[in-house]
PDB file of C-alpha atoms in Angstrom:
ATOM      1  CA  MET A   1     109.602 116.606 108.829  1.00  0.00           C
ATOM      2  CA  PRO A   2     107.607 116.719 105.450  1.00  0.00           C
ATOM      3  CA  ALA A   3     103.832 115.828 105.697  1.00  0.00           C
ATOM      4  CA  SER A   4     103.240 112.129 104.354  1.00  0.00           C
ATOM      5  CA  VAL A   5     101.007 111.596 101.261  1.00  0.00           C
ATOM      6  CA  GLN A   6      98.500 109.829 103.446  1.00  0.00           C
ATOM      7  CA  GLU A   7      98.321 113.230 105.413  1.00  0.00           C
ATOM      8  CA  ILE A   8      98.014 115.486 101.928  1.00  0.00           C
ATOM      9  CA  TYR A   9      95.467 113.187 100.923  1.00  0.00           C
ATOM     10  CA  ALA A  10      93.164 112.962 103.860  1.00  0.00           C
ATOM     11  CA  ALA A  11      93.443 116.695 104.537  1.00  0.00           C
ATOM     12  CA  ALA A  12      92.634 117.353 100.748  1.00  0.00           C
ATOM     13  CA  LEU A  13      89.529 114.782 100.963  1.00  0.00           C
ATOM     14  CA  ALA A  14      88.250 116.194 104.439  1.00  0.00           C
ATOM     15  CA  MET A  15      88.329 120.173 103.094  1.00  0.00           C
ATOM     16  CA  GLU A  16      86.371 118.784 100.370  1.00  0.00           C
ATOM     17  CA  HIS A  17      83.568 117.751 101.576  1.00  0.00           C
ATOM     18  CA  ARG A  18      83.067 121.052 104.093  1.00  0.00           C
ATOM     19  CA  GLY A  19      81.828 124.593 103.099  1.00  0.00           C
ATOM     20  CA  VAL A  20      83.908 127.520 103.117  1.00  0.00           C
ATOM     21  CA  PHE A  21      83.738 128.084 107.260  1.00  0.00           C
ATOM     22  CA  GLY A  22      84.735 124.302 108.109  1.00  0.00           C
ATOM     23  CA  ARG A  23      87.314 124.199 105.164  1.00  0.00           C
ATOM     24  CA  ALA A  24      88.776 127.522 106.748  1.00  0.00           C
ATOM     25  CA  THR A  25      88.603 125.888 110.162  1.00  0.00           C
ATOM     26  CA  LEU A  26      90.085 122.907 109.240  1.00  0.00           C
ATOM     27  CA  LEU A  27      92.983 124.447 107.976  1.00  0.00           C
ATOM     28  CA  ARG A  28      93.577 125.903 110.881  1.00  0.00           C
ATOM     29  CA  THR A  29      93.158 123.154 112.609  1.00  0.00           C
ATOM     30  CA  LEU A  30      95.528 121.575 110.933  1.00  0.00           C
ATOM     31  CA  GLY A  31      98.266 124.323 111.242  1.00  0.00           C
ATOM     32  CA  GLY A  32      97.840 125.896 108.343  1.00  0.00           C
ATOM     33  CA  THR A  33      97.443 129.945 107.689  1.00  0.00           C
ATOM     34  CA  ALA A  34      95.322 132.011 105.059  1.00  0.00           C
ATOM     35  CA  ARG A  35      96.289 135.362 104.736  1.00  0.00           C
ATOM     36  CA  PRO A  36      95.591 138.393 102.402  1.00  0.00           C
ATOM     37  CA  ILE A  37      98.675 138.948  99.385  1.00  0.00           C
ATOM     38  CA  THR A  38      97.713 142.590  98.109  1.00  0.00           C
ATOM     39  CA  PRO A  39      98.687 145.265 101.603  1.00  0.00           C
ATOM     40  CA  GLY A  40      96.923 147.972 101.988  1.00  0.00           C
ATOM     41  CA  VAL A  41      93.491 146.394 100.413  1.00  0.00           C
ATOM     42  CA  PRO A  42      90.856 145.478 102.469  1.00  0.00           C
ATOM     43  CA  ALA A  43      90.665 141.885 103.283  1.00  0.00           C
ATOM     44  CA  HIS A  44      87.408 141.244 101.002  1.00  0.00           C
ATOM     45  CA  GLU A  45      88.830 142.707  98.126  1.00  0.00           C
ATOM     46  CA  ALA A  46      92.453 140.956  98.222  1.00  0.00           C
ATOM     47  CA  HIS A  47      94.168 138.224  96.914  1.00  0.00           C
ATOM     48  CA  TRP A  48      94.983 135.533  99.587  1.00  0.00           C
ATOM     49  CA  ARG A  49      97.468 132.710 100.072  1.00  0.00           C
ATOM     50  CA  VAL A  50      96.929 129.476 101.539  1.00  0.00           C
ATOM     51  CA  ASP A  51      99.700 127.299 103.286  1.00  0.00           C
ATOM     52  CA  LEU A  52      99.180 123.887 104.853  1.00  0.00           C
ATOM     53  CA  LEU A  53     101.579 120.701 104.403  1.00  0.00           C
ATOM     54  CA  GLY A  54     103.668 122.156 102.845  1.00  0.00           C
ATOM     55  CA  ILE A  55     101.675 123.425  99.650  1.00  0.00           C
ATOM     56  CA  SER A  56     101.150 127.100  98.898  1.00  0.00           C
ATOM     57  CA  VAL A  57      98.538 128.213  96.512  1.00  0.00           C
ATOM     58  CA  ASP A  58      97.022 131.628  95.829  1.00  0.00           C
ATOM     59  CA  GLY A  59      93.289 133.042  94.751  1.00  0.00           C
ATOM     60  CA  ILE A  60      91.034 135.860  94.285  1.00  0.00           C
ATOM     61  CA  ASP A  61      89.448 135.270  97.319  1.00  0.00           C
ATOM     62  CA  LEU A  62      89.913 132.899 100.246  1.00  0.00           C
ATOM     63  CA  PRO A  63      87.052 130.372  98.899  1.00  0.00           C
ATOM     64  CA  SER A  64      89.190 130.228  95.675  1.00  0.00           C
ATOM     65  CA  ALA A  65      92.451 130.108  97.629  1.00  0.00           C
ATOM     66  CA  LEU A  66      90.930 127.447  99.595  1.00  0.00           C
ATOM     67  CA  SER A  67      89.554 125.458  96.403  1.00  0.00           C
ATOM     68  CA  ALA A  68      93.202 125.827  94.835  1.00  0.00           C
ATOM     69  CA  TRP A  69      94.765 124.259  97.455  1.00  0.00           C
ATOM     70  CA  ILE A  70      92.547 121.197  97.341  1.00  0.00           C
ATOM     71  CA  SER A  71      93.478 120.892  93.838  1.00  0.00           C
ATOM     72  CA  ALA A  72      96.745 121.690  94.275  1.00  0.00           C
ATOM     73  CA  ALA A  73      97.220 118.708  96.969  1.00  0.00           C
ATOM     74  CA  ARG A  74      95.007 116.129  94.956  1.00  0.00           C
ATOM     75  CA  MET A  75      97.486 116.835  91.930  1.00  0.00           C
ATOM     76  CA  SER A  76     100.373 116.045  94.294  1.00  0.00           C
ATOM     77  CA  CYS A  77      98.936 112.730  95.727  1.00  0.00           C
ATOM     78  CA  ARG A  78      98.460 111.784  92.008  1.00  0.00           C
ATOM     79  CA  LEU A  79     101.758 111.894  91.172  1.00  0.00           C
ATOM     80  CA  THR A  80     103.217 109.503  93.699  1.00  0.00           C
ATOM     81  CA  PRO A  81     103.546 106.514  92.308  1.00  0.00           C
ATOM     82  CA  ALA A  82     102.696 104.102  94.936  1.00  0.00           C
ATOM     83  CA  ARG A  83      99.196 103.354  95.385  1.00  0.00           C
ATOM     84  CA  ARG A  84      96.651 100.797  96.537  1.00  0.00           C
ATOM     85  CA  ALA A  85      95.471  98.511  93.996  1.00  0.00           C
ATOM     86  CA  THR A  86      91.654  98.584  95.281  1.00  0.00           C
ATOM     87  CA  ASP A  87      90.831 101.750  95.235  1.00  0.00           C
ATOM     88  CA  TRP A  88      93.753 103.548  93.891  1.00  0.00           C
ATOM     89  CA  ARG A  89      95.007 105.760  97.320  1.00  0.00           C
ATOM     90  CA  PRO A  90      98.340 106.518  98.134  1.00  0.00           C
ATOM     91  CA  ASP A  91      99.559 103.444  99.392  1.00  0.00           C
ATOM     92  CA  CYS A  92     100.244 103.436 103.110  1.00  0.00           C
ATOM     93  CA  PRO A  93     103.029 101.533 104.349  1.00  0.00           C
ATOM     94  CA  TYR A  94     101.341  99.957 107.677  1.00  0.00           C
ATOM     95  CA  ASN A  95      98.152  99.010 105.244  1.00  0.00           C
ATOM     96  CA  GLY A  96      96.090 101.343 107.337  1.00  0.00           C
ATOM     97  CA  GLN A  97      97.134 100.025 110.716  1.00  0.00           C
ATOM     98  CA  ALA A  98      98.563 102.565 113.323  1.00  0.00           C
ATOM     99  CA  PRO A  99     102.524 102.004 113.595  1.00  0.00           C
ATOM    100  CA  LEU A 100     103.644  99.451 116.700  1.00  0.00           C
ATOM    101  CA  PRO A 101     104.476 101.507 119.808  1.00  0.00           C
ATOM    102  CA  PRO A 102     108.121 101.910 120.957  1.00  0.00           C
ATOM    103  CA  SER A 103     107.983  99.459 123.099  1.00  0.00           C
ATOM    104  CA  LEU A 104     105.802  96.788 123.378  1.00  0.00           C
ATOM    105  CA  PRO A 105     104.299  95.136 127.137  1.00  0.00           C
ATOM    106  CA  VAL A 106     106.163  92.141 128.356  1.00  0.00           C
ATOM    107  CA  ALA A 107     104.462  89.046 129.023  1.00  0.00           C
ATOM    108  CA  GLU A 108     104.565  87.795 132.650  1.00  0.00           C
ATOM    109  CA  ALA A 109     106.254  84.017 132.947  1.00  0.00           C
TER     110      ALA A 109
END
C-alpha cells in the first residue's frame, strides 16, 4: 500500500529537525534504505541513493541524499491539492483523530 501524504509529511518534518545521524536513524526506523550506488568505490567517496515511502533520490554523499529526500518529500506533499485551511498542512480524512477500531464495544443493558 502506498504511503499517505500525512505519513510522508510527518517523516519529512521529523527528519528535517534532526542531525545527519538522527536522519539516518529515522530513515532506518521508518523502513527506508540508504546505499552507495557507485560500485567499487569506498563508502565515503560514493554517491548514495535513499529510498523511503515510495520516494527515491540520489546525492553525492549520505547527508546530501538525506537532504534531497526531505526536499523531494516536501515537494510531493505540496503537489497534493487537499489542504487544511488553518495551517496549509495536507488534509487528513480523520481530522487528526485516529480511525475507529474494527469493532466497537457493545454496552450492556
